[in-house]
Amino acid sequence: MPKRRHLCWSGDDPIQGRWSLAHGEGVAAHQHAQGQLLYAASGLLATTTERGTWVAPADRISWTPPSFEHGHRAYGETEISILEVPAELCSALPATPTVFTVSALLRAAALKLTGGAALRPEVGDRLLRVLVDELTELPEQAVYLPEPADDRLRAVTGLLRGNPAETATLGELGRTVGASERTLSRLFRVELGMSFSQWRSQLRIQHALVYLGEGHSVTDTALRCGWANPTSFIETFSAILGQTPGSYQTELRRQAAATR
């Protein structure tokens, strides 16, 4: 069974293995000398940096490069396998945090490396190299929410974070914070690399993942997060996650049963 504790470590602590985090547990900002992969077998794990937040739903794997300051928070009972990646293997992976889909081979390798069984060093090394090679072939699937620096943009995104179901237009929000719609639209594109609509959709999807993990229905989740109807929510969720909210909840239940 995984160990259970409130994770708190420095970059030099030996942490490879399986762990369990309760809902709301987290890890304060820190960094590692090596790269780090976290496979979430169940629950949902958010990784936050000064650049923004990446969310890994169940059966995804999060990547954080060496010396990249970050923190974590779990939503729902979250079982994670933690793998340390030596610096010489990190160049094959992205230079910023991200989230990957998980193939059967990757899942098996991650669980084998963190299962507690003694592996000969050369066996563990070969298996880790296979895992890294597999990641380079898999698509990234990050529910990523970039963090703005401009004060006007921060004011707008702060209002939306406080109420993801807010339906105000960018022009209406701009009048509230004292900035024109044209200026804010440009800032979203230039500073965050996405439109206002895309940013708000990513924010709502992050909240939707939490609500679905807590067992709320698809309809209830859609309304809580600001979609006008379940159909538009399902379409947006499927476009970003590659599966419907219903199939995501089914996957959550299957993974939770497998970890018991």
PDB file of C-alpha atoms in Angstrom:
ATOM      1  CA  MET A   1       0.000   0.000   0.000  1.00  0.00           C
ATOM      2  CA  PRO A   2       1.201   3.565  -0.604  1.00  0.00           C
ATOM      3  CA  LYS A   3       2.647   5.531   2.275  1.00  0.00           C
ATOM      4  CA  ARG A   4       0.426   8.328   3.583  1.00  0.00           C
ATOM      5  CA  ARG A   5       1.867  11.573   4.841  1.00  0.00           C
ATOM      6  CA  HIS A   6       1.770  15.273   4.158  1.00  0.00           C
ATOM      7  CA  LEU A   7       4.514  15.504   1.559  1.00  0.00           C
ATOM      8  CA  CYS A   8       7.217  18.018   2.424  1.00  0.00           C
ATOM      9  CA  TRP A   9      10.677  17.579   0.995  1.00  0.00           C
ATOM     10  CA  SER A  10      13.757  19.318  -0.328  1.00  0.00           C
ATOM     11  CA  GLY A  11      15.411  18.597  -3.639  1.00  0.00           C
ATOM     12  CA  ASP A  12      17.825  16.117  -2.062  1.00  0.00           C
ATOM     13  CA  ASP A  13      15.288  13.969  -0.211  1.00  0.00           C
ATOM     14  CA  PRO A  14      14.755  10.402  -1.538  1.00  0.00           C
ATOM     15  CA  ILE A  15      11.120  10.461  -2.597  1.00  0.00           C
ATOM     16  CA  GLN A  16      10.762   7.878  -5.365  1.00  0.00           C
ATOM     17  CA  GLY A  17       7.881   5.565  -4.517  1.00  0.00           C
ATOM     18  CA  ARG A  18       4.124   5.535  -4.052  1.00  0.00           C
ATOM     19  CA  TRP A  19       2.340   8.066  -1.901  1.00  0.00           C
ATOM     20  CA  SER A  20      -1.190   9.029  -1.000  1.00  0.00           C
ATOM     21  CA  LEU A  21      -2.559  12.547  -0.523  1.00  0.00           C
ATOM     22  CA  ALA A  22      -5.913  13.354   1.047  1.00  0.00           C
ATOM     23  CA  HIS A  23      -8.226  15.915  -0.519  1.00  0.00           C
ATOM     24  CA  GLY A  24      -6.755  19.392  -0.060  1.00  0.00           C
ATOM     25  CA  GLU A  25      -3.294  18.211   0.979  1.00  0.00           C
ATOM     26  CA  GLY A  26      -0.437  19.904  -0.765  1.00  0.00           C
ATOM     27  CA  VAL A  27       3.241  20.643  -0.961  1.00  0.00           C
ATOM     28  CA  ALA A  28       4.637  24.151  -0.569  1.00  0.00           C
ATOM     29  CA  ALA A  29       6.796  25.685  -3.295  1.00  0.00           C
ATOM     30  CA  HIS A  30      10.102  23.836  -3.686  1.00  0.00           C
ATOM     31  CA  GLN A  31      12.452  22.550  -6.378  1.00  0.00           C
ATOM     32  CA  HIS A  32      14.489  19.441  -7.148  1.00  0.00           C
ATOM     33  CA  ALA A  33      17.999  18.886  -8.398  1.00  0.00           C
ATOM     34  CA  GLN A  34      16.605  16.132 -10.629  1.00  0.00           C
ATOM     35  CA  GLY A  35      13.570  16.009 -12.885  1.00  0.00           C
ATOM     36  CA  GLN A  36      10.385  14.550 -11.471  1.00  0.00           C
ATOM     37  CA  LEU A  37       7.502  12.524 -12.876  1.00  0.00           C
ATOM     38  CA  LEU A  38       4.289  12.050 -10.887  1.00  0.00           C
ATOM     39  CA  TYR A  39       1.768   9.486 -12.095  1.00  0.00           C
ATOM     40  CA  ALA A  40      -1.693  10.093 -10.643  1.00  0.00           C
ATOM     41  CA  ALA A  41      -3.449   6.728 -10.423  1.00  0.00           C
ATOM     42  CA  SER A  42      -6.524   8.349  -8.887  1.00  0.00           C
ATOM     43  CA  GLY A  43      -7.723  11.786  -7.848  1.00  0.00           C
ATOM     44  CA  LEU A  44      -6.379  14.979  -9.377  1.00  0.00           C
ATOM     45  CA  LEU A  45      -3.024  16.701  -8.895  1.00  0.00           C
ATOM     46  CA  ALA A  46      -2.417  20.401  -9.584  1.00  0.00           C
ATOM     47  CA  THR A  47       1.128  21.690 -10.095  1.00  0.00           C
ATOM     48  CA  THR A  48       1.526  25.452  -9.619  1.00  0.00           C
ATOM     49  CA  THR A  49       4.451  27.675 -10.593  1.00  0.00           C
ATOM     50  CA  GLU A  50       4.881  31.410 -11.052  1.00  0.00           C
ATOM     51  CA  ARG A  51       3.993  30.850 -14.715  1.00  0.00           C
ATOM     52  CA  GLY A  52       0.661  29.189 -14.039  1.00  0.00           C
ATOM     53  CA  THR A  53      -1.059  25.958 -13.050  1.00  0.00           C
ATOM     54  CA  TRP A  54      -1.003  22.541 -14.742  1.00  0.00           C
ATOM     55  CA  VAL A  55      -3.667  19.982 -13.785  1.00  0.00           C
ATOM     56  CA  ALA A  56      -3.218  16.212 -14.064  1.00  0.00           C
ATOM     57  CA  PRO A  57      -6.473  14.229 -13.830  1.00  0.00           C
ATOM     58  CA  ALA A  58      -6.376  10.561 -12.902  1.00  0.00           C
ATOM     59  CA  ASP A  59      -4.300   8.314 -15.159  1.00  0.00           C
ATOM     60  CA  ARG A  60      -2.101  11.168 -16.400  1.00  0.00           C
ATOM     61  CA  ILE A  61       1.550  11.854 -15.625  1.00  0.00           C
ATOM     62  CA  SER A  62       2.997  15.251 -14.621  1.00  0.00           C
ATOM     63  CA  TRP A  63       6.508  16.325 -15.548  1.00  0.00           C
ATOM     64  CA  THR A  64       8.548  18.968 -13.704  1.00  0.00           C
ATOM     65  CA  PRO A  65      12.077  19.817 -14.934  1.00  0.00           C
ATOM     66  CA  PRO A  66      15.067  20.145 -12.564  1.00  0.00           C
ATOM     67  CA  SER A  67      15.421  23.388 -10.577  1.00  0.00           C
ATOM     68  CA  PHE A  68      11.902  24.534 -11.537  1.00  0.00           C
ATOM     69  CA  GLU A  69      10.146  25.910  -8.440  1.00  0.00           C
ATOM     70  CA  HIS A  70       6.693  24.437  -8.022  1.00  0.00           C
ATOM     71  CA  GLY A  71       4.075  23.301  -5.530  1.00  0.00           C
ATOM     72  CA  HIS A  72       1.343  20.652  -5.590  1.00  0.00           C
ATOM     73  CA  ARG A  73      -2.223  20.277  -4.347  1.00  0.00           C
ATOM     74  CA  ALA A  74      -4.449  17.191  -4.420  1.00  0.00           C
ATOM     75  CA  TYR A  75      -8.172  17.195  -5.111  1.00  0.00           C
ATOM     76  CA  GLY A  76      -9.928  14.063  -3.978  1.00  0.00           C
ATOM     77  CA  GLU A  77      -8.066  11.051  -2.598  1.00  0.00           C
ATOM     78  CA  THR A  78      -5.012  11.123  -4.841  1.00  0.00           C
ATOM     79  CA  GLU A  79      -2.633   8.196  -5.255  1.00  0.00           C
ATOM     80  CA  ILE A  80       0.658   9.130  -6.900  1.00  0.00           C
ATOM     81  CA  SER A  81       3.786   7.334  -8.014  1.00  0.00           C
ATOM     82  CA  ILE A  82       6.842   9.603  -7.873  1.00  0.00           C
ATOM     83  CA  LEU A  83       9.833   9.020 -10.116  1.00  0.00           C
ATOM     84  CA  GLU A  84      13.118  10.903 -10.052  1.00  0.00           C
ATOM     85  CA  VAL A  85      14.710  11.495 -13.464  1.00  0.00           C
ATOM     86  CA  PRO A  86      18.498  12.017 -13.582  1.00  0.00           C
ATOM     87  CA  ALA A  87      19.669  15.219 -15.239  1.00  0.00           C
ATOM     88  CA  GLU A  88      21.189  13.366 -18.196  1.00  0.00           C
ATOM     89  CA  LEU A  89      17.739  12.085 -19.232  1.00  0.00           C
ATOM     90  CA  CYS A  90      15.869  15.354 -18.736  1.00  0.00           C
ATOM     91  CA  SER A  91      16.909  16.998 -21.998  1.00  0.00           C
ATOM     92  CA  ALA A  92      14.582  14.664 -23.907  1.00  0.00           C
ATOM     93  CA  LEU A  93      11.576  16.098 -22.037  1.00  0.00           C
ATOM     94  CA  PRO A  94      10.007  19.600 -22.110  1.00  0.00           C
ATOM     95  CA  ALA A  95      11.801  22.520 -20.451  1.00  0.00           C
ATOM     96  CA  THR A  96       8.623  23.524 -18.597  1.00  0.00           C
ATOM     97  CA  PRO A  97       6.118  21.518 -16.537  1.00  0.00           C
ATOM     98  CA  THR A  98       3.482  19.657 -18.504  1.00  0.00           C
ATOM     99  CA  VAL A  99       1.063  16.734 -18.362  1.00  0.00           C
ATOM    100  CA  PHE A 100       1.083  13.674 -20.626  1.00  0.00           C
ATOM    101  CA  THR A 101      -1.438  11.011 -21.505  1.00  0.00           C
ATOM    102  CA  VAL A 102      -0.474   7.565 -20.223  1.00  0.00           C
ATOM    103  CA  SER A 103       0.054   4.488 -22.377  1.00  0.00           C
ATOM    104  CA  ALA A 104      -0.208   0.952 -21.006  1.00  0.00           C
ATOM    105  CA  LEU A 105       3.583   0.609 -21.246  1.00  0.00           C
ATOM    106  CA  LEU A 106       4.214   3.870 -19.393  1.00  0.00           C
ATOM    107  CA  ARG A 107       1.737   2.963 -16.648  1.00  0.00           C
ATOM    108  CA  ALA A 108       3.300  -0.459 -16.160  1.00  0.00           C
ATOM    109  CA  ALA A 109       6.826   0.980 -16.038  1.00  0.00           C
ATOM    110  CA  ALA A 110       5.873   3.689 -13.529  1.00  0.00           C
ATOM    111  CA  LEU A 111       4.157   1.203 -11.232  1.00  0.00           C
ATOM    112  CA  LYS A 112       7.041  -1.271 -11.510  1.00  0.00           C
ATOM    113  CA  LEU A 113       9.629   1.368 -10.608  1.00  0.00           C
ATOM    114  CA  THR A 114       7.643   2.588  -7.590  1.00  0.00           C
ATOM    115  CA  GLY A 115       6.181  -0.702  -6.374  1.00  0.00           C
ATOM    116  CA  GLY A 116       8.697  -1.236  -3.591  1.00  0.00           C
ATOM    117  CA  ALA A 117      10.272  -4.375  -5.044  1.00  0.00           C
ATOM    118  CA  ALA A 118      14.074  -4.382  -5.111  1.00  0.00           C
ATOM    119  CA  LEU A 119      15.336  -3.924  -8.668  1.00  0.00           C
ATOM    120  CA  ARG A 120      18.931  -4.334  -9.767  1.00  0.00           C
ATOM    121  CA  PRO A 121      20.309  -0.855 -10.576  1.00  0.00           C
ATOM    122  CA  GLU A 122      20.848  -1.697 -14.229  1.00  0.00           C
ATOM    123  CA  VAL A 123      17.275  -2.994 -14.527  1.00  0.00           C
ATOM    124  CA  GLY A 124      15.811   0.132 -12.965  1.00  0.00           C
ATOM    125  CA  ASP A 125      17.968   2.331 -15.195  1.00  0.00           C
ATOM    126  CA  ARG A 126      16.860   0.544 -18.377  1.00  0.00           C
ATOM    127  CA  LEU A 127      13.218   0.712 -17.335  1.00  0.00           C
ATOM    128  CA  LEU A 128      13.449   4.437 -16.608  1.00  0.00           C
ATOM    129  CA  ARG A 129      15.033   5.052 -20.025  1.00  0.00           C
ATOM    130  CA  VAL A 130      12.190   3.135 -21.676  1.00  0.00           C
ATOM    131  CA  LEU A 131       9.703   5.277 -19.749  1.00  0.00           C
ATOM    132  CA  VAL A 132      11.367   8.532 -20.870  1.00  0.00           C
ATOM    133  CA  ASP A 133      11.486   7.275 -24.478  1.00  0.00           C
ATOM    134  CA  GLU A 134       7.793   6.454 -24.281  1.00  0.00           C
ATOM    135  CA  LEU A 135       6.989   9.969 -23.031  1.00  0.00           C
ATOM    136  CA  THR A 136       8.680  11.544 -26.034  1.00  0.00           C
ATOM    137  CA  GLU A 137       6.213   9.669 -28.264  1.00  0.00           C
ATOM    138  CA  LEU A 138       3.068  10.585 -26.313  1.00  0.00           C
ATOM    139  CA  PRO A 139       0.981  13.751 -26.819  1.00  0.00           C
ATOM    140  CA  GLU A 140       0.967  16.410 -24.135  1.00  0.00           C
ATOM    141  CA  GLN A 141      -2.449  16.834 -22.548  1.00  0.00           C
ATOM    142  CA  ALA A 142      -2.077  19.745 -20.181  1.00  0.00           C
ATOM    143  CA  VAL A 143      -5.034  21.601 -18.725  1.00  0.00           C
ATOM    144  CA  TYR A 144      -2.785  24.627 -18.334  1.00  0.00           C
ATOM    145  CA  LEU A 145      -3.803  27.997 -16.929  1.00  0.00           C
ATOM    146  CA  PRO A 146      -1.086  30.646 -17.407  1.00  0.00           C
ATOM    147  CA  GLU A 147      -0.638  33.310 -14.731  1.00  0.00           C
ATOM    148  CA  PRO A 148      -0.677  36.974 -15.872  1.00  0.00           C
ATOM    149  CA  ALA A 149       1.770  39.661 -14.746  1.00  0.00           C
ATOM    150  CA  ASP A 150      -0.051  42.800 -15.915  1.00  0.00           C
ATOM    151  CA  ASP A 151      -2.093  44.310 -13.072  1.00  0.00           C
ATOM    152  CA  ARG A 152      -5.150  44.883 -15.274  1.00  0.00           C
ATOM    153  CA  LEU A 153      -5.076  41.311 -16.473  1.00  0.00           C
ATOM    154  CA  ARG A 154      -4.554  40.010 -12.946  1.00  0.00           C
ATOM    155  CA  ALA A 155      -7.613  41.963 -11.823  1.00  0.00           C
ATOM    156  CA  VAL A 156      -9.768  40.378 -14.522  1.00  0.00           C
ATOM    157  CA  THR A 157      -8.488  36.835 -13.970  1.00  0.00           C
ATOM    158  CA  GLY A 158      -8.882  37.324 -10.219  1.00  0.00           C
ATOM    159  CA  LEU A 159     -12.584  38.077 -10.685  1.00  0.00           C
ATOM    160  CA  LEU A 160     -12.992  34.928 -12.768  1.00  0.00           C
ATOM    161  CA  ARG A 161     -11.052  32.762 -10.334  1.00  0.00           C
ATOM    162  CA  GLY A 162     -13.358  33.960  -7.576  1.00  0.00           C
ATOM    163  CA  ASN A 163     -16.391  32.935  -9.613  1.00  0.00           C
ATOM    164  CA  PRO A 164     -15.718  30.615 -12.584  1.00  0.00           C
ATOM    165  CA  ALA A 165     -19.435  30.732 -13.450  1.00  0.00           C
ATOM    166  CA  GLU A 166     -19.232  34.494 -14.080  1.00  0.00           C
ATOM    167  CA  THR A 167     -20.818  35.232 -17.463  1.00  0.00           C
ATOM    168  CA  ALA A 168     -19.699  38.858 -17.893  1.00  0.00           C
ATOM    169  CA  THR A 169     -18.107  39.729 -21.232  1.00  0.00           C
ATOM    170  CA  LEU A 170     -14.536  40.938 -21.477  1.00  0.00           C
ATOM    171  CA  GLY A 171     -15.853  44.450 -22.078  1.00  0.00           C
ATOM    172  CA  GLU A 172     -17.977  44.307 -18.920  1.00  0.00           C
ATOM    173  CA  LEU A 173     -15.070  42.980 -16.868  1.00  0.00           C
ATOM    174  CA  GLY A 174     -12.853  45.678 -18.353  1.00  0.00           C
ATOM    175  CA  ARG A 175     -15.178  48.408 -17.165  1.00  0.00           C
ATOM    176  CA  THR A 176     -15.031  46.911 -13.671  1.00  0.00           C
ATOM    177  CA  VAL A 177     -11.214  47.019 -13.560  1.00  0.00           C
ATOM    178  CA  GLY A 178     -10.744  50.203 -15.584  1.00  0.00           C
ATOM    179  CA  ALA A 179      -9.336  48.809 -18.841  1.00  0.00           C
ATOM    180  CA  SER A 180     -10.691  48.707 -22.380  1.00  0.00           C
ATOM    181  CA  GLU A 181     -11.815  45.470 -24.014  1.00  0.00           C
ATOM    182  CA  ARG A 182      -9.312  46.018 -26.826  1.00  0.00           C
ATOM    183  CA  THR A 183      -6.412  46.398 -24.381  1.00  0.00           C
ATOM    184  CA  LEU A 184      -7.394  43.336 -22.382  1.00  0.00           C
ATOM    185  CA  SER A 185      -7.907  41.239 -25.507  1.00  0.00           C
ATOM    186  CA  ARG A 186      -4.408  42.155 -26.692  1.00  0.00           C
ATOM    187  CA  LEU A 187      -2.917  41.357 -23.271  1.00  0.00           C
ATOM    188  CA  PHE A 188      -4.532  37.911 -23.210  1.00  0.00           C
ATOM    189  CA  ARG A 189      -3.003  37.132 -26.596  1.00  0.00           C
ATOM    190  CA  VAL A 190       0.440  38.649 -26.009  1.00  0.00           C
ATOM    191  CA  GLU A 191       1.010  37.773 -22.355  1.00  0.00           C
ATOM    192  CA  LEU A 192      -0.916  34.517 -21.938  1.00  0.00           C
ATOM    193  CA  GLY A 193      -0.810  33.158 -25.473  1.00  0.00           C
ATOM    194  CA  MET A 194      -4.552  32.543 -25.665  1.00  0.00           C
ATOM    195  CA  SER A 195      -7.808  34.411 -26.056  1.00  0.00           C
ATOM    196  CA  PHE A 196     -10.020  35.512 -23.162  1.00  0.00           C
ATOM    197  CA  SER A 197     -12.518  32.805 -24.121  1.00  0.00           C
ATOM    198  CA  GLN A 198      -9.828  30.114 -24.157  1.00  0.00           C
ATOM    199  CA  TRP A 199      -8.464  31.197 -20.767  1.00  0.00           C
ATOM    200  CA  ARG A 200     -11.921  31.171 -19.186  1.00  0.00           C
ATOM    201  CA  SER A 201     -12.623  27.733 -20.678  1.00  0.00           C
ATOM    202  CA  GLN A 202      -9.374  26.364 -19.197  1.00  0.00           C
ATOM    203  CA  LEU A 203     -10.296  27.836 -15.802  1.00  0.00           C
ATOM    204  CA  ARG A 204     -13.751  26.293 -15.931  1.00  0.00           C
ATOM    205  CA  ILE A 205     -12.373  22.926 -17.017  1.00  0.00           C
ATOM    206  CA  GLN A 206      -9.970  22.900 -14.051  1.00  0.00           C
ATOM    207  CA  HIS A 207     -12.895  23.509 -11.690  1.00  0.00           C
ATOM    208  CA  ALA A 208     -15.034  20.968 -13.557  1.00  0.00           C
ATOM    209  CA  LEU A 209     -12.398  18.281 -13.023  1.00  0.00           C
ATOM    210  CA  VAL A 210     -12.565  18.903  -9.285  1.00  0.00           C
ATOM    211  CA  TYR A 211     -16.381  18.814  -9.198  1.00  0.00           C
ATOM    212  CA  LEU A 212     -16.553  15.636 -11.284  1.00  0.00           C
ATOM    213  CA  GLY A 213     -13.970  14.052  -8.984  1.00  0.00           C
ATOM    214  CA  GLU A 214     -16.163  14.922  -6.016  1.00  0.00           C
ATOM    215  CA  GLY A 215     -19.031  13.019  -7.616  1.00  0.00           C
ATOM    216  CA  HIS A 216     -21.175  15.875  -8.940  1.00  0.00           C
ATOM    217  CA  SER A 217     -23.251  15.048 -11.999  1.00  0.00           C
ATOM    218  CA  VAL A 218     -22.335  16.320 -15.447  1.00  0.00           C
ATOM    219  CA  THR A 219     -25.341  18.660 -15.457  1.00  0.00           C
ATOM    220  CA  ASP A 220     -24.608  20.049 -11.997  1.00  0.00           C
ATOM    221  CA  THR A 221     -20.930  20.530 -12.885  1.00  0.00           C
ATOM    222  CA  ALA A 222     -21.832  22.367 -16.097  1.00  0.00           C
ATOM    223  CA  LEU A 223     -24.063  24.815 -14.234  1.00  0.00           C
ATOM    224  CA  ARG A 224     -21.609  25.329 -11.358  1.00  0.00           C
ATOM    225  CA  CYS A 225     -18.854  26.220 -13.827  1.00  0.00           C
ATOM    226  CA  GLY A 226     -20.855  28.625 -15.962  1.00  0.00           C
ATOM    227  CA  TRP A 227     -21.864  26.675 -19.065  1.00  0.00           C
ATOM    228  CA  ALA A 228     -25.317  27.506 -20.364  1.00  0.00           C
ATOM    229  CA  ASN A 229     -26.177  23.831 -20.820  1.00  0.00           C
ATOM    230  CA  PRO A 230     -24.619  20.366 -20.420  1.00  0.00           C
ATOM    231  CA  THR A 231     -24.158  19.947 -24.189  1.00  0.00           C
ATOM    232  CA  SER A 232     -21.800  22.917 -24.512  1.00  0.00           C
ATOM    233  CA  PHE A 233     -19.903  21.697 -21.443  1.00  0.00           C
ATOM    234  CA  ILE A 234     -19.512  18.200 -22.894  1.00  0.00           C
ATOM    235  CA  GLU A 235     -18.275  19.629 -26.205  1.00  0.00           C
ATOM    236  CA  THR A 236     -15.661  21.844 -24.523  1.00  0.00           C
ATOM    237  CA  PHE A 237     -14.550  19.126 -22.095  1.00  0.00           C
ATOM    238  CA  SER A 238     -14.192  16.568 -24.896  1.00  0.00           C
ATOM    239  CA  ALA A 239     -12.204  18.970 -27.079  1.00  0.00           C
ATOM    240  CA  ILE A 240      -9.691  19.662 -24.292  1.00  0.00           C
ATOM    241  CA  LEU A 241      -9.507  16.263 -22.522  1.00  0.00           C
ATOM    242  CA  GLY A 242     -10.218  13.929 -25.413  1.00  0.00           C
ATOM    243  CA  GLN A 243     -13.089  12.210 -23.575  1.00  0.00           C
ATOM    244  CA  THR A 244     -16.556  13.083 -22.322  1.00  0.00           C
ATOM    245  CA  PRO A 245     -17.170  14.097 -18.692  1.00  0.00           C
ATOM    246  CA  GLY A 246     -19.154  10.888 -18.229  1.00  0.00           C
ATOM    247  CA  SER A 247     -16.334   8.664 -19.446  1.00  0.00           C
ATOM    248  CA  TYR A 248     -13.910  10.652 -17.271  1.00  0.00           C
ATOM    249  CA  GLN A 249     -16.026   9.906 -14.184  1.00  0.00           C
ATOM    250  CA  THR A 250     -16.210   6.231 -15.156  1.00  0.00           C
ATOM    251  CA  GLU A 251     -12.416   6.198 -15.417  1.00  0.00           C
ATOM    252  CA  LEU A 252     -12.125   7.831 -11.987  1.00  0.00           C
ATOM    253  CA  ARG A 253     -14.289   5.128 -10.411  1.00  0.00           C
ATOM    254  CA  ARG A 254     -12.293   2.369 -12.111  1.00  0.00           C
ATOM    255  CA  GLN A 255      -8.965   3.801 -10.985  1.00  0.00           C
ATOM    256  CA  ALA A 256     -10.231   4.340  -7.421  1.00  0.00           C
ATOM    257  CA  ALA A 257     -11.413   0.714  -7.258  1.00  0.00           C
ATOM    258  CA  ALA A 258      -8.058  -0.516  -8.582  1.00  0.00           C
ATOM    259  CA  THR A 259      -6.113   1.325  -5.865  1.00  0.00           C
ATOM    260  CA  ARG A 260      -8.189  -0.001  -2.963  1.00  0.00           C
TER     261      ARG A 260
END
